[in-house]
Amino acid sequence: MSLVYFLFVFGVPFLYVCSCLQYKTLMIQNLILKTQLAAYKRKQKVFHTTSWERCKLVMLSYLGSDWKASLILVTPNTLISWRKKKWKLFWNLVSSSKKSGRPMIRWDLIKLTRKIAKQNPIWGATKIHGTMIKLGFMISEKSVSKYIKTLR
């Protein structure tokens, strides 16, 4: 979550500044090359990029039109797969905040349903549902049966 926040806080102004500059393509190409060089200088046996470097390369690839020419250590197909992963991650973060399924019923409605069921033990879910609708509460019969089931 903090990565998304960081990208919006620092990435959006950076994108705006880059789009306003005269030498935009040259600057983007320099940034892409510097990012790859920083990853290469880490002197490990196998070349690995950090998630921050991948994120930078993905953002820079959206800015420039000739981003494929400035890739040396990373192939364009790899960068495109990183783009897809970042896109999936973004939409997973956006859509995970929403809860699926039927919304919860207010607690006072649940208490009222149980109170009516306790006072009228021979009534079923249909009769209690009809009473609740007459009282002006919008609740489904299935929800009523769900909450009176725990009483019996």
mmCIF file of C-alpha atoms in Angstrom:
data_model
loop_
_atom_site.group_PDB
_atom_site.id
_atom_site.type_symbol
_atom_site.label_atom_id
_atom_site.label_comp_id
_atom_site.label_asym_id
_atom_site.label_seq_id
_atom_site.Cartn_x
_atom_site.Cartn_y
_atom_site.Cartn_z
ATOM 1 C CA MET A 1 0.000 0.000 0.000
ATOM 2 C CA SER A 2 2.849 2.381 0.794
ATOM 3 C CA LEU A 3 4.398 1.733 -2.627
ATOM 4 C CA VAL A 4 1.211 2.861 -4.376
ATOM 5 C CA TYR A 5 1.082 5.956 -2.156
ATOM 6 C CA PHE A 6 4.753 6.703 -2.897
ATOM 7 C CA LEU A 7 4.143 6.382 -6.648
ATOM 8 C CA PHE A 8 1.206 8.787 -6.563
ATOM 9 C CA VAL A 9 2.956 11.342 -4.369
ATOM 10 C CA PHE A 10 6.278 11.389 -6.213
ATOM 11 C CA GLY A 11 5.501 9.748 -9.532
ATOM 12 C CA VAL A 12 2.731 12.045 -10.761
ATOM 13 C CA PRO A 13 4.703 15.313 -10.285
ATOM 14 C CA PHE A 14 7.743 13.634 -11.826
ATOM 15 C CA LEU A 15 5.704 12.595 -14.877
ATOM 16 C CA TYR A 16 4.360 16.125 -15.238
ATOM 17 C CA VAL A 17 7.837 17.687 -15.071
ATOM 18 C CA CYS A 18 9.175 15.177 -17.582
ATOM 19 C CA SER A 19 6.373 15.887 -20.030
ATOM 20 C CA CYS A 20 7.061 19.616 -19.865
ATOM 21 C CA LEU A 21 10.765 19.405 -20.634
ATOM 22 C CA GLN A 22 12.177 19.962 -24.083
ATOM 23 C CA TYR A 23 14.597 17.013 -23.992
ATOM 24 C CA LYS A 24 12.107 14.516 -22.695
ATOM 25 C CA THR A 25 13.209 11.472 -24.702
ATOM 26 C CA LEU A 26 16.883 11.992 -23.935
ATOM 27 C CA MET A 27 16.186 12.399 -20.237
ATOM 28 C CA ILE A 28 14.006 9.285 -20.119
ATOM 29 C CA GLN A 29 16.628 7.293 -21.975
ATOM 30 C CA ASN A 30 19.267 8.466 -19.476
ATOM 31 C CA LEU A 31 17.114 7.471 -16.529
ATOM 32 C CA ILE A 32 16.453 4.016 -17.971
ATOM 33 C CA LEU A 33 20.166 3.461 -18.578
ATOM 34 C CA LYS A 34 21.102 4.717 -15.097
ATOM 35 C CA THR A 35 18.586 2.389 -13.492
ATOM 36 C CA GLN A 36 19.995 -0.598 -15.357
ATOM 37 C CA LEU A 37 23.565 0.452 -14.526
ATOM 38 C CA ALA A 38 22.754 0.706 -10.821
ATOM 39 C CA ALA A 39 21.328 -2.813 -10.898
ATOM 40 C CA TYR A 40 24.364 -4.108 -12.789
ATOM 41 C CA LYS A 41 26.891 -2.568 -10.365
ATOM 42 C CA ARG A 42 25.678 -4.607 -7.425
ATOM 43 C CA LYS A 43 28.245 -7.352 -8.252
ATOM 44 C CA GLN A 44 26.166 -10.448 -7.729
ATOM 45 C CA LYS A 45 26.608 -13.692 -9.636
ATOM 46 C CA VAL A 46 23.131 -13.473 -11.141
ATOM 47 C CA PHE A 47 21.607 -10.214 -12.349
ATOM 48 C CA HIS A 48 18.590 -9.244 -10.246
ATOM 49 C CA THR A 49 16.604 -6.050 -10.140
ATOM 50 C CA THR A 50 14.909 -4.766 -7.030
ATOM 51 C CA SER A 51 11.201 -4.051 -7.008
ATOM 52 C CA TRP A 52 11.922 -0.299 -6.902
ATOM 53 C CA GLU A 53 14.106 -0.546 -10.047
ATOM 54 C CA ARG A 54 11.434 -2.565 -11.819
ATOM 55 C CA CYS A 55 8.851 0.012 -10.864
ATOM 56 C CA LYS A 56 11.043 2.850 -12.141
ATOM 57 C CA LEU A 57 11.643 1.083 -15.449
ATOM 58 C CA VAL A 58 7.930 0.434 -15.885
ATOM 59 C CA MET A 59 7.058 4.090 -15.183
ATOM 60 C CA LEU A 60 9.756 5.325 -17.541
ATOM 61 C CA SER A 61 8.604 2.961 -20.277
ATOM 62 C CA TYR A 62 5.166 4.607 -20.176
ATOM 63 C CA LEU A 63 6.737 8.039 -20.637
ATOM 64 C CA GLY A 64 8.974 7.556 -23.644
ATOM 65 C CA SER A 65 8.014 6.344 -27.069
ATOM 66 C CA ASP A 66 11.463 4.863 -27.820
ATOM 67 C CA TRP A 67 11.998 3.002 -24.537
ATOM 68 C CA LYS A 68 12.896 -0.308 -26.217
ATOM 69 C CA ALA A 69 16.083 1.153 -27.706
ATOM 70 C CA SER A 70 17.490 2.105 -24.309
ATOM 71 C CA LEU A 71 17.118 -1.340 -22.733
ATOM 72 C CA ILE A 72 20.397 -3.219 -22.399
ATOM 73 C CA LEU A 73 20.203 -5.620 -19.472
ATOM 74 C CA VAL A 74 16.459 -6.146 -19.542
ATOM 75 C CA THR A 75 14.629 -7.421 -22.604
ATOM 76 C CA PRO A 76 11.478 -5.645 -23.803
ATOM 77 C CA ASN A 77 9.416 -8.801 -23.204
ATOM 78 C CA THR A 78 10.530 -8.860 -19.574
ATOM 79 C CA LEU A 79 9.580 -5.224 -19.134
ATOM 80 C CA ILE A 80 6.182 -5.848 -20.711
ATOM 81 C CA SER A 81 5.597 -8.764 -18.300
ATOM 82 C CA TRP A 82 6.535 -6.445 -15.399
ATOM 83 C CA ARG A 83 3.992 -3.944 -16.723
ATOM 84 C CA LYS A 84 1.288 -6.601 -16.688
ATOM 85 C CA LYS A 85 2.201 -7.653 -13.142
ATOM 86 C CA LYS A 86 2.140 -4.050 -11.904
ATOM 87 C CA TRP A 87 -1.220 -3.505 -13.598
ATOM 88 C CA LYS A 88 -2.627 -6.628 -11.920
ATOM 89 C CA LEU A 89 -1.217 -5.542 -8.556
ATOM 90 C CA PHE A 90 -2.715 -2.079 -8.963
ATOM 91 C CA TRP A 91 -6.196 -3.400 -9.731
ATOM 92 C CA ASN A 92 -5.985 -5.992 -6.946
ATOM 93 C CA LEU A 93 -5.222 -3.189 -4.488
ATOM 94 C CA VAL A 94 -8.035 -1.045 -5.847
ATOM 95 C CA SER A 95 -10.629 -3.811 -5.841
ATOM 96 C CA SER A 96 -9.626 -5.480 -2.564
ATOM 97 C CA SER A 97 -11.127 -2.705 -0.474
ATOM 98 C CA LYS A 98 -14.642 -3.632 -1.568
ATOM 99 C CA LYS A 99 -16.332 -6.462 0.273
ATOM 100 C CA SER A 100 -18.187 -8.972 -1.830
ATOM 101 C CA GLY A 101 -21.615 -10.324 -1.030
ATOM 102 C CA ARG A 102 -24.701 -8.917 0.592
ATOM 103 C CA PRO A 103 -24.159 -5.901 2.854
ATOM 104 C CA MET A 104 -24.456 -6.383 6.599
ATOM 105 C CA ILE A 105 -27.788 -5.652 8.302
ATOM 106 C CA ARG A 106 -27.800 -3.061 11.057
ATOM 107 C CA TRP A 107 -27.569 -4.494 14.546
ATOM 108 C CA ASP A 108 -30.801 -2.853 15.714
ATOM 109 C CA LEU A 109 -32.707 -4.668 12.926
ATOM 110 C CA ILE A 110 -31.213 -7.984 14.002
ATOM 111 C CA LYS A 111 -32.214 -7.310 17.607
ATOM 112 C CA LEU A 112 -35.744 -6.334 16.541
ATOM 113 C CA THR A 113 -36.075 -9.496 14.431
ATOM 114 C CA ARG A 114 -34.968 -11.654 17.348
ATOM 115 C CA LYS A 115 -37.278 -9.817 19.750
ATOM 116 C CA ILE A 116 -40.302 -10.405 17.479
ATOM 117 C CA ALA A 117 -39.321 -14.071 17.079
ATOM 118 C CA LYS A 118 -38.957 -14.502 20.852
ATOM 119 C CA GLN A 119 -42.317 -12.840 21.601
ATOM 120 C CA ASN A 120 -44.110 -14.866 18.906
ATOM 121 C CA PRO A 121 -42.564 -18.345 18.955
ATOM 122 C CA ILE A 122 -45.019 -19.904 16.491
ATOM 123 C CA TRP A 123 -44.345 -17.336 13.759
ATOM 124 C CA GLY A 124 -42.051 -18.355 10.930
ATOM 125 C CA ALA A 125 -39.653 -16.286 8.859
ATOM 126 C CA THR A 126 -42.385 -15.335 6.350
ATOM 127 C CA LYS A 127 -44.682 -13.863 8.987
ATOM 128 C CA ILE A 128 -41.831 -12.004 10.734
ATOM 129 C CA HIS A 129 -40.630 -10.704 7.364
ATOM 130 C CA GLY A 130 -44.114 -9.378 6.571
ATOM 131 C CA THR A 131 -44.283 -7.667 9.968
ATOM 132 C CA MET A 132 -40.878 -6.059 9.452
ATOM 133 C CA ILE A 133 -41.965 -4.715 6.056
ATOM 134 C CA LYS A 134 -45.190 -3.336 7.588
ATOM 135 C CA LEU A 135 -43.056 -1.568 10.186
ATOM 136 C CA GLY A 136 -41.096 0.032 7.310
ATOM 137 C CA PHE A 137 -37.827 -1.927 7.456
ATOM 138 C CA MET A 138 -36.405 -3.304 4.226
ATOM 139 C CA ILE A 139 -35.025 -6.749 5.033
ATOM 140 C CA SER A 140 -35.192 -9.951 3.010
ATOM 141 C CA GLU A 141 -36.940 -13.094 4.195
ATOM 142 C CA LYS A 142 -33.691 -15.015 3.882
ATOM 143 C CA SER A 143 -31.994 -12.630 6.303
ATOM 144 C CA VAL A 144 -34.868 -12.994 8.756
ATOM 145 C CA SER A 145 -34.643 -16.774 8.628
ATOM 146 C CA LYS A 146 -30.879 -16.531 9.096
ATOM 147 C CA TYR A 147 -31.200 -14.535 12.316
ATOM 148 C CA ILE A 148 -34.124 -16.398 13.886
ATOM 149 C CA LYS A 149 -32.413 -19.725 13.242
ATOM 150 C CA THR A 150 -29.889 -18.946 15.967
ATOM 151 C CA LEU A 151 -32.689 -18.526 18.505
ATOM 152 C CA ARG A 152 -34.447 -21.850 17.955
#
